[in-house]
Amino acid sequence: MAEIWYFIQNQILGMNWLNDLVAFLLTNMGVDASTRVGGSLQFFIYDVLKITLLLCLLIFIISYIQSYFPPERSKKILGRFHGLGANIAAALLGTVTPFCSCSSIPLFIGFTSAGLPIGVTFSFLISSPMVDLGSLVLLMSIFGTKVAVMYVILGLIIAIVGGALIERMHMEKYIEGFIMNAKHIDIEESTLSVKERIEYAQEQVSSTFKKVFPYILIGVGIGAIIHNWIPESWIETVLGSNNPFGVILATILGVPMYADIFGTIPVAEALLTKGALLGTVLAFMMAVTTLSLPSMIMLKKAMKPKLLVVFITICIVGIIIVGYIFNILHGFLII
């Protein structure tokens, strides 16, 4: 079993065969992968191809699953739960919804205007960009199963606790009136055929790929530079164990950026290989995907400043705590 899982981890998810193939082709083209330029080129080609292949496959699978959970049906499902169970259901629903924070906001507004409890909708809003099935598989391909599973579990905990806290604070009055007072119309749920679900998944692959691919190129490009050009000592000094504030710094740096999990993983991978601690790079990833500047601008239209500050604060504190937990377990998780 161990050998089978090792094969899955390294050859199917990690695509080591693809890395070897890229190295072979570059060598036959006269490019020396042991040099900085050659190593950067190999890193760039391999990671772009690997992430693109995984991206298209994952979006197709997740979109097919998502076709069974249109907004109206999702509202009905969430409406059946109460208390903490509703927060858990909302956080889990977030794992099969859009990959970036900006795409999650229209659903958040729709759920809120439909009358779902504010804490439930915030659990969804936190979970959707931070934790999804795609992030689980991608993290497994880079960091291994233990890291991926812990990342998802802790991300869900942030979403559940964050939503529950906002619910307990009774902050409904800080949602803009046009959302809270919106008239809700139930739309009869249509039943799609298998062919229609496949066509929907293919459309989602095409549209999402067009939006995400530029960020993949940017993320992999930054990762290639970090991997082959920035001295290891620099990364260790700023984000390594010698800096107890590395997690806080990484979180703050990640907040104003805009990317999704596919664009941030190559950067995190390069930082980790250069000596950054695991929790520090994962905190950076969480901050980028959950609290991007464009999404905060969009949310400002949907809620008043006090609630927006509470939401950002809860996310940042949760991300920092998770980062330090991963740093403590770095030696156990990274072998």
GROMACS .gro file of C-alpha atoms in nm:
model
  335
    1MET     CA    1   0.000   0.000   0.000
    2ALA     CA    2   0.283   0.237   0.089
    3GLU     CA    3   0.443   0.185  -0.253
    4ILE     CA    4   0.110   0.241  -0.430
    5TRP     CA    5   0.048   0.566  -0.241
    6TYR     CA    6   0.406   0.678  -0.306
    7PHE     CA    7   0.344   0.625  -0.678
    8ILE     CA    8   0.017   0.822  -0.664
    9GLN     CA    9   0.179   1.104  -0.464
   10ASN     CA   10   0.486   1.143  -0.680
   11GLN     CA   11   0.394   1.029  -1.030
   12ILE     CA   12   0.021   1.110  -1.056
   13LEU     CA   13  -0.027   1.411  -0.828
   14GLY     CA   14   0.333   1.537  -0.824
   15MET     CA   15   0.392   1.446  -1.191
   16ASN     CA   16   0.761   1.376  -1.140
   17TRP     CA   17   0.760   1.205  -1.479
   18LEU     CA   18   0.671   1.541  -1.634
   19ASN     CA   19   0.963   1.710  -1.459
   20ASP     CA   20   1.198   1.440  -1.590
   21LEU     CA   21   1.051   1.480  -1.940
   22VAL     CA   22   1.099   1.858  -1.934
   23ALA     CA   23   1.459   1.815  -1.814
   24PHE     CA   24   1.525   1.557  -2.090
   25LEU     CA   25   1.384   1.782  -2.362
   26LEU     CA   26   1.577   2.087  -2.241
   27THR     CA   27   1.900   1.885  -2.228
   28ASN     CA   28   1.846   1.769  -2.585
   29MET     CA   29   1.791   2.131  -2.684
   30GLY     CA   30   2.127   2.223  -2.535
   31VAL     CA   31   1.990   2.387  -2.217
   32ASP     CA   32   2.177   2.304  -1.897
   33ALA     CA   33   1.915   2.275  -1.619
   34SER     CA   34   2.187   2.297  -1.354
   35THR     CA   35   2.246   2.665  -1.435
   36ARG     CA   36   2.029   2.945  -1.297
   37VAL     CA   37   1.873   3.023  -1.633
   38GLY     CA   38   1.822   2.658  -1.724
   39GLY     CA   39   1.687   2.573  -1.378
   40SER     CA   40   1.443   2.864  -1.392
   41LEU     CA   41   1.325   2.758  -1.736
   42GLN     CA   42   1.273   2.398  -1.621
   43PHE     CA   43   1.084   2.512  -1.309
   44PHE     CA   44   0.865   2.744  -1.516
   45ILE     CA   45   0.773   2.495  -1.789
   46TYR     CA   46   0.717   2.206  -1.549
   47ASP     CA   47   0.502   2.399  -1.301
   48VAL     CA   48   0.292   2.572  -1.570
   49LEU     CA   49   0.218   2.240  -1.740
   50LYS     CA   50   0.151   2.055  -1.414
   51ILE     CA   51  -0.077   2.320  -1.265
   52THR     CA   52  -0.261   2.368  -1.595
   53LEU     CA   53  -0.330   1.996  -1.630
   54LEU     CA   54  -0.448   1.968  -1.270
   55LEU     CA   55  -0.646   2.291  -1.298
   56CYS     CA   56  -0.849   2.179  -1.600
   57LEU     CA   57  -0.916   1.834  -1.456
   58LEU     CA   58  -1.016   1.968  -1.113
   59ILE     CA   59  -1.240   2.245  -1.247
   60PHE     CA   60  -1.421   1.995  -1.467
   61ILE     CA   61  -1.481   1.753  -1.177
   62ILE     CA   62  -1.577   2.023  -0.927
   63SER     CA   63  -1.802   2.203  -1.177
   64TYR     CA   64  -1.980   1.877  -1.255
   65ILE     CA   65  -2.042   1.827  -0.883
   66GLN     CA   66  -2.141   2.193  -0.848
   67SER     CA   67  -2.407   2.151  -1.117
   68TYR     CA   68  -2.607   1.959  -0.855
   69PHE     CA   69  -2.593   2.260  -0.619
   70PRO     CA   70  -2.730   2.569  -0.799
   71PRO     CA   71  -2.788   2.877  -0.577
   72GLU     CA   72  -3.156   2.803  -0.512
   73ARG     CA   73  -3.087   2.448  -0.405
   74SER     CA   74  -2.790   2.557  -0.193
   75LYS     CA   75  -3.013   2.808  -0.011
   76LYS     CA   76  -3.267   2.535   0.062
   77ILE     CA   77  -2.998   2.299   0.190
   78LEU     CA   78  -2.845   2.559   0.420
   79GLY     CA   79  -3.190   2.661   0.541
   80ARG     CA   80  -3.240   2.314   0.690
   81PHE     CA   81  -2.953   2.354   0.936
   82HIS     CA   82  -2.942   2.558   1.254
   83GLY     CA   83  -2.677   2.674   1.500
   84LEU     CA   84  -2.322   2.549   1.458
   85GLY     CA   85  -2.442   2.279   1.220
   86ALA     CA   86  -2.544   2.551   0.975
   87ASN     CA   87  -2.195   2.704   0.991
   88ILE     CA   88  -2.040   2.364   0.925
   89ALA     CA   89  -2.274   2.301   0.630
   90ALA     CA   90  -2.196   2.645   0.482
   91ALA     CA   91  -1.820   2.595   0.519
   92LEU     CA   92  -1.843   2.253   0.350
   93LEU     CA   93  -2.057   2.398   0.071
   94GLY     CA   94  -1.779   2.651   0.013
   95THR     CA   95  -1.547   2.368  -0.090
   96VAL     CA   96  -1.742   2.308  -0.412
   97THR     CA   97  -1.789   2.670  -0.516
   98PRO     CA   98  -1.577   2.931  -0.706
   99PHE     CA   99  -1.200   2.933  -0.671
  100CYS     CA  100  -1.144   3.302  -0.596
  101SER     CA  101  -1.280   3.541  -0.335
  102CYS     CA  102  -1.440   3.780  -0.589
  103SER     CA  103  -1.645   3.498  -0.744
  104SER     CA  104  -1.779   3.398  -0.401
  105ILE     CA  105  -1.919   3.742  -0.315
  106PRO     CA  106  -2.228   3.731  -0.545
  107LEU     CA  107  -2.328   3.400  -0.385
  108PHE     CA  108  -2.268   3.547  -0.038
  109ILE     CA  109  -2.497   3.841  -0.124
  110GLY     CA  110  -2.759   3.606  -0.265
  111PHE     CA  111  -2.758   3.385   0.043
  112THR     CA  112  -2.778   3.688   0.274
  113SER     CA  113  -3.065   3.850   0.081
  114ALA     CA  114  -3.250   3.515   0.091
  115GLY     CA  115  -3.266   3.547   0.469
  116LEU     CA  116  -2.999   3.298   0.575
  117PRO     CA  117  -2.835   3.384   0.910
  118ILE     CA  118  -2.542   3.621   0.872
  119GLY     CA  119  -2.300   3.384   1.048
  120VAL     CA  120  -2.386   3.107   0.804
  121THR     CA  121  -2.323   3.326   0.501
  122PHE     CA  122  -1.989   3.443   0.642
  123SER     CA  123  -1.879   3.083   0.702
  124PHE     CA  124  -1.941   3.028   0.332
  125LEU     CA  125  -1.763   3.351   0.236
  126ILE     CA  126  -1.448   3.253   0.429
  127SER     CA  127  -1.443   2.889   0.321
  128SER     CA  128  -1.513   2.930  -0.049
  129PRO     CA  129  -1.184   3.093  -0.159
  130MET     CA  130  -0.968   2.954   0.123
  131VAL     CA  131  -1.058   2.585   0.107
  132ASP     CA  132  -1.179   2.388  -0.193
  133LEU     CA  133  -1.136   2.044  -0.343
  134GLY     CA  134  -0.888   2.188  -0.589
  135SER     CA  135  -0.665   2.321  -0.312
  136LEU     CA  136  -0.668   1.978  -0.146
  137VAL     CA  137  -0.540   1.800  -0.457
  138LEU     CA  138  -0.288   2.072  -0.548
  139LEU     CA  139  -0.150   2.087  -0.195
  140MET     CA  140  -0.117   1.708  -0.197
  141SER     CA  141   0.083   1.732  -0.520
  142ILE     CA  142   0.329   1.981  -0.369
  143PHE     CA  143   0.338   1.939   0.009
  144GLY     CA  144   0.203   1.588   0.067
  145THR     CA  145  -0.115   1.440   0.211
  146LYS     CA  146  -0.065   1.536   0.577
  147VAL     CA  147  -0.016   1.903   0.496
  148ALA     CA  148  -0.308   1.913   0.251
  149VAL     CA  149  -0.554   1.749   0.491
  150MET     CA  150  -0.447   1.971   0.783
  151TYR     CA  151  -0.471   2.283   0.564
  152VAL     CA  152  -0.828   2.199   0.467
  153ILE     CA  153  -0.934   2.107   0.822
  154LEU     CA  154  -0.786   2.422   0.977
  155GLY     CA  155  -0.926   2.637   0.696
  156LEU     CA  156  -1.273   2.495   0.764
  157ILE     CA  157  -1.228   2.564   1.135
  158ILE     CA  158  -1.148   2.931   1.059
  159ALA     CA  159  -1.463   2.953   0.845
  160ILE     CA  160  -1.686   2.784   1.103
  161VAL     CA  161  -1.553   2.975   1.404
  162GLY     CA  162  -1.541   3.304   1.212
  163GLY     CA  163  -1.901   3.273   1.101
  164ALA     CA  164  -2.015   3.170   1.449
  165LEU     CA  165  -1.839   3.469   1.607
  166ILE     CA  166  -2.002   3.714   1.366
  167GLU     CA  167  -2.338   3.551   1.439
  168ARG     CA  168  -2.286   3.591   1.816
  169MET     CA  169  -2.197   3.958   1.770
  170HIS     CA  170  -2.537   4.025   1.606
  171MET     CA  171  -2.398   4.239   1.324
  172GLU     CA  172  -2.693   4.211   1.085
  173LYS     CA  173  -2.747   4.587   1.104
  174TYR     CA  174  -2.410   4.642   0.938
  175ILE     CA  175  -2.518   4.469   0.615
  176GLU     CA  176  -2.627   4.725   0.358
  177GLY     CA  177  -3.005   4.771   0.342
  178PHE     CA  178  -3.042   4.691  -0.028
  179ILE     CA  179  -2.923   4.337   0.050
  180MET     CA  180  -3.122   4.275   0.368
  181ASN     CA  181  -3.441   4.419   0.215
  182ALA     CA  182  -3.413   4.251  -0.123
  183LYS     CA  183  -3.722   4.062  -0.236
  184HIS     CA  184  -3.656   3.691  -0.265
  185ILE     CA  185  -3.817   3.497  -0.548
  186ASP     CA  186  -3.801   3.119  -0.550
  187ILE     CA  187  -3.702   2.989  -0.890
  188GLU     CA  188  -3.806   2.638  -0.979
  189GLU     CA  189  -3.501   2.420  -0.987
  190SER     CA  190  -3.431   2.268  -1.327
  191THR     CA  191  -3.304   1.915  -1.370
  192LEU     CA  192  -3.003   1.887  -1.597
  193SER     CA  193  -2.916   1.583  -1.801
  194VAL     CA  194  -2.572   1.424  -1.782
  195LYS     CA  195  -2.487   1.580  -2.119
  196GLU     CA  196  -2.590   1.925  -1.996
  197ARG     CA  197  -2.384   1.884  -1.680
  198ILE     CA  198  -2.080   1.787  -1.888
  199GLU     CA  199  -2.134   2.088  -2.115
  200TYR     CA  200  -2.164   2.311  -1.807
  201ALA     CA  201  -1.840   2.168  -1.666
  202GLN     CA  202  -1.662   2.225  -1.999
  203GLU     CA  203  -1.782   2.586  -2.008
  204GLN     CA  204  -1.655   2.638  -1.653
  205VAL     CA  205  -1.315   2.493  -1.747
  206SER     CA  206  -1.288   2.731  -2.041
  207SER     CA  207  -1.404   3.047  -1.860
  208THR     CA  208  -1.210   2.979  -1.539
  209PHE     CA  209  -0.893   2.887  -1.726
  210LYS     CA  210  -0.903   3.215  -1.920
  211LYS     CA  211  -0.932   3.412  -1.594
  212VAL     CA  212  -0.680   3.210  -1.395
  213PHE     CA  213  -0.405   3.134  -1.647
  214PRO     CA  214  -0.240   3.480  -1.635
  215TYR     CA  215  -0.205   3.444  -1.258
  216ILE     CA  216  -0.054   3.099  -1.303
  217LEU     CA  217   0.211   3.246  -1.534
  218ILE     CA  218   0.283   3.529  -1.289
  219GLY     CA  219   0.291   3.297  -0.987
  220VAL     CA  220   0.516   3.039  -1.154
  221GLY     CA  221   0.741   3.317  -1.286
  222ILE     CA  222   0.785   3.458  -0.935
  223GLY     CA  223   0.841   3.107  -0.805
  224ALA     CA  224   1.111   3.043  -1.067
  225ILE     CA  225   1.291   3.364  -0.967
  226ILE     CA  226   1.274   3.275  -0.597
  227HIS     CA  227   1.377   2.917  -0.666
  228ASN     CA  228   1.689   2.994  -0.867
  229TRP     CA  229   1.792   3.356  -0.812
  230ILE     CA  230   1.716   3.466  -0.455
  231PRO     CA  231   1.977   3.347  -0.201
  232GLU     CA  232   1.849   3.093   0.049
  233SER     CA  233   1.991   3.294   0.336
  234TRP     CA  234   1.761   3.587   0.250
  235ILE     CA  235   1.447   3.373   0.267
  236GLU     CA  236   1.561   3.203   0.589
  237THR     CA  237   1.628   3.540   0.751
  238VAL     CA  238   1.291   3.690   0.663
  239LEU     CA  239   1.059   3.387   0.667
  240GLY     CA  240   1.262   3.116   0.843
  241SER     CA  241   1.272   3.001   1.204
  242ASN     CA  242   1.503   3.286   1.304
  243ASN     CA  243   1.220   3.536   1.256
  244PRO     CA  244   0.935   3.474   1.504
  245PHE     CA  245   0.725   3.734   1.321
  246GLY     CA  246   0.755   3.562   0.981
  247VAL     CA  247   0.393   3.440   0.986
  248ILE     CA  248   0.261   3.787   1.067
  249LEU     CA  249   0.478   3.944   0.796
  250ALA     CA  250   0.370   3.686   0.535
  251THR     CA  251   0.003   3.739   0.621
  252ILE     CA  252   0.029   4.117   0.596
  253LEU     CA  253   0.214   4.090   0.263
  254GLY     CA  254  -0.048   3.854   0.124
  255VAL     CA  255  -0.357   4.061   0.209
  256PRO     CA  256  -0.334   4.331  -0.063
  257MET     CA  257  -0.247   4.083  -0.340
  258TYR     CA  258  -0.495   3.921  -0.578
  259ALA     CA  259  -0.456   3.564  -0.695
  260ASP     CA  260  -0.611   3.226  -0.634
  261ILE     CA  261  -0.473   2.900  -0.503
  262PHE     CA  262  -0.333   2.809  -0.846
  263GLY     CA  263  -0.124   3.124  -0.868
  264THR     CA  264   0.004   3.120  -0.509
  265ILE     CA  265   0.111   2.757  -0.479
  266PRO     CA  266   0.421   2.794  -0.706
  267VAL     CA  267   0.536   3.090  -0.495
  268ALA     CA  268   0.477   2.894  -0.173
  269GLU     CA  269   0.662   2.593  -0.316
  270ALA     CA  270   0.967   2.804  -0.405
  271LEU     CA  271   0.969   2.979  -0.067
  272LEU     CA  272   0.955   2.645   0.116
  273THR     CA  273   1.247   2.499  -0.080
  274LYS     CA  274   1.449   2.812   0.002
  275GLY     CA  275   1.410   2.773   0.379
  276ALA     CA  276   1.080   2.943   0.468
  277LEU     CA  277   0.879   2.762   0.732
  278LEU     CA  278   0.568   2.570   0.625
  279GLY     CA  279   0.323   2.773   0.834
  280THR     CA  280   0.466   3.098   0.703
  281VAL     CA  281   0.411   3.010   0.337
  282LEU     CA  282   0.066   2.865   0.404
  283ALA     CA  283  -0.033   3.181   0.592
  284PHE     CA  284   0.077   3.380   0.287
  285MET     CA  285  -0.138   3.157   0.063
  286MET     CA  286  -0.443   3.189   0.287
  287ALA     CA  287  -0.412   3.569   0.307
  288VAL     CA  288  -0.378   3.608  -0.070
  289THR     CA  289  -0.674   3.383  -0.154
  290THR     CA  290  -0.911   3.501   0.122
  291LEU     CA  291  -0.843   3.873   0.166
  292SER     CA  292  -0.750   4.007  -0.175
  293LEU     CA  293  -0.785   4.383  -0.224
  294PRO     CA  294  -1.041   4.358  -0.510
  295SER     CA  295  -1.268   4.137  -0.298
  296MET     CA  296  -1.245   4.380  -0.005
  297ILE     CA  297  -1.350   4.665  -0.238
  298MET     CA  298  -1.649   4.458  -0.352
  299LEU     CA  299  -1.745   4.368   0.005
  300LYS     CA  300  -1.735   4.736   0.103
  301LYS     CA  301  -2.038   4.783  -0.122
  302ALA     CA  302  -2.224   4.505   0.061
  303MET     CA  303  -2.145   4.587   0.424
  304LYS     CA  304  -2.061   4.880   0.648
  305PRO     CA  305  -1.700   4.948   0.756
  306LYS     CA  306  -1.741   4.809   1.110
  307LEU     CA  307  -1.849   4.465   0.984
  308LEU     CA  308  -1.581   4.464   0.714
  309VAL     CA  309  -1.313   4.537   0.977
  310VAL     CA  310  -1.448   4.257   1.199
  311PHE     CA  311  -1.445   4.014   0.904
  312ILE     CA  312  -1.088   4.105   0.806
  313THR     CA  313  -0.968   4.089   1.167
  314ILE     CA  314  -1.119   3.744   1.226
  315CYS     CA  315  -0.962   3.611   0.905
  316ILE     CA  316  -0.618   3.759   0.978
  317VAL     CA  317  -0.611   3.631   1.337
  318GLY     CA  318  -0.727   3.286   1.224
  319ILE     CA  319  -0.467   3.272   0.946
  320ILE     CA  320  -0.186   3.377   1.183
  321ILE     CA  321  -0.286   3.112   1.439
  322VAL     CA  322  -0.296   2.845   1.168
  323GLY     CA  323   0.045   2.962   1.042
  324TYR     CA  324   0.205   2.921   1.384
  325ILE     CA  325   0.043   2.578   1.428
  326PHE     CA  326   0.196   2.462   1.100
  327ASN     CA  327   0.534   2.611   1.198
  328ILE     CA  328   0.530   2.416   1.524
  329LEU     CA  329   0.454   2.097   1.330
  330HIS     CA  330   0.697   2.178   1.045
  331GLY     CA  331   0.942   1.902   1.132
  332PHE     CA  332   0.665   1.642   1.159
  333LEU     CA  333   0.489   1.739   0.836
  334ILE     CA  334   0.790   1.805   0.613
  335ILE     CA  335   1.019   1.504   0.598
   0.00000   0.00000   0.00000
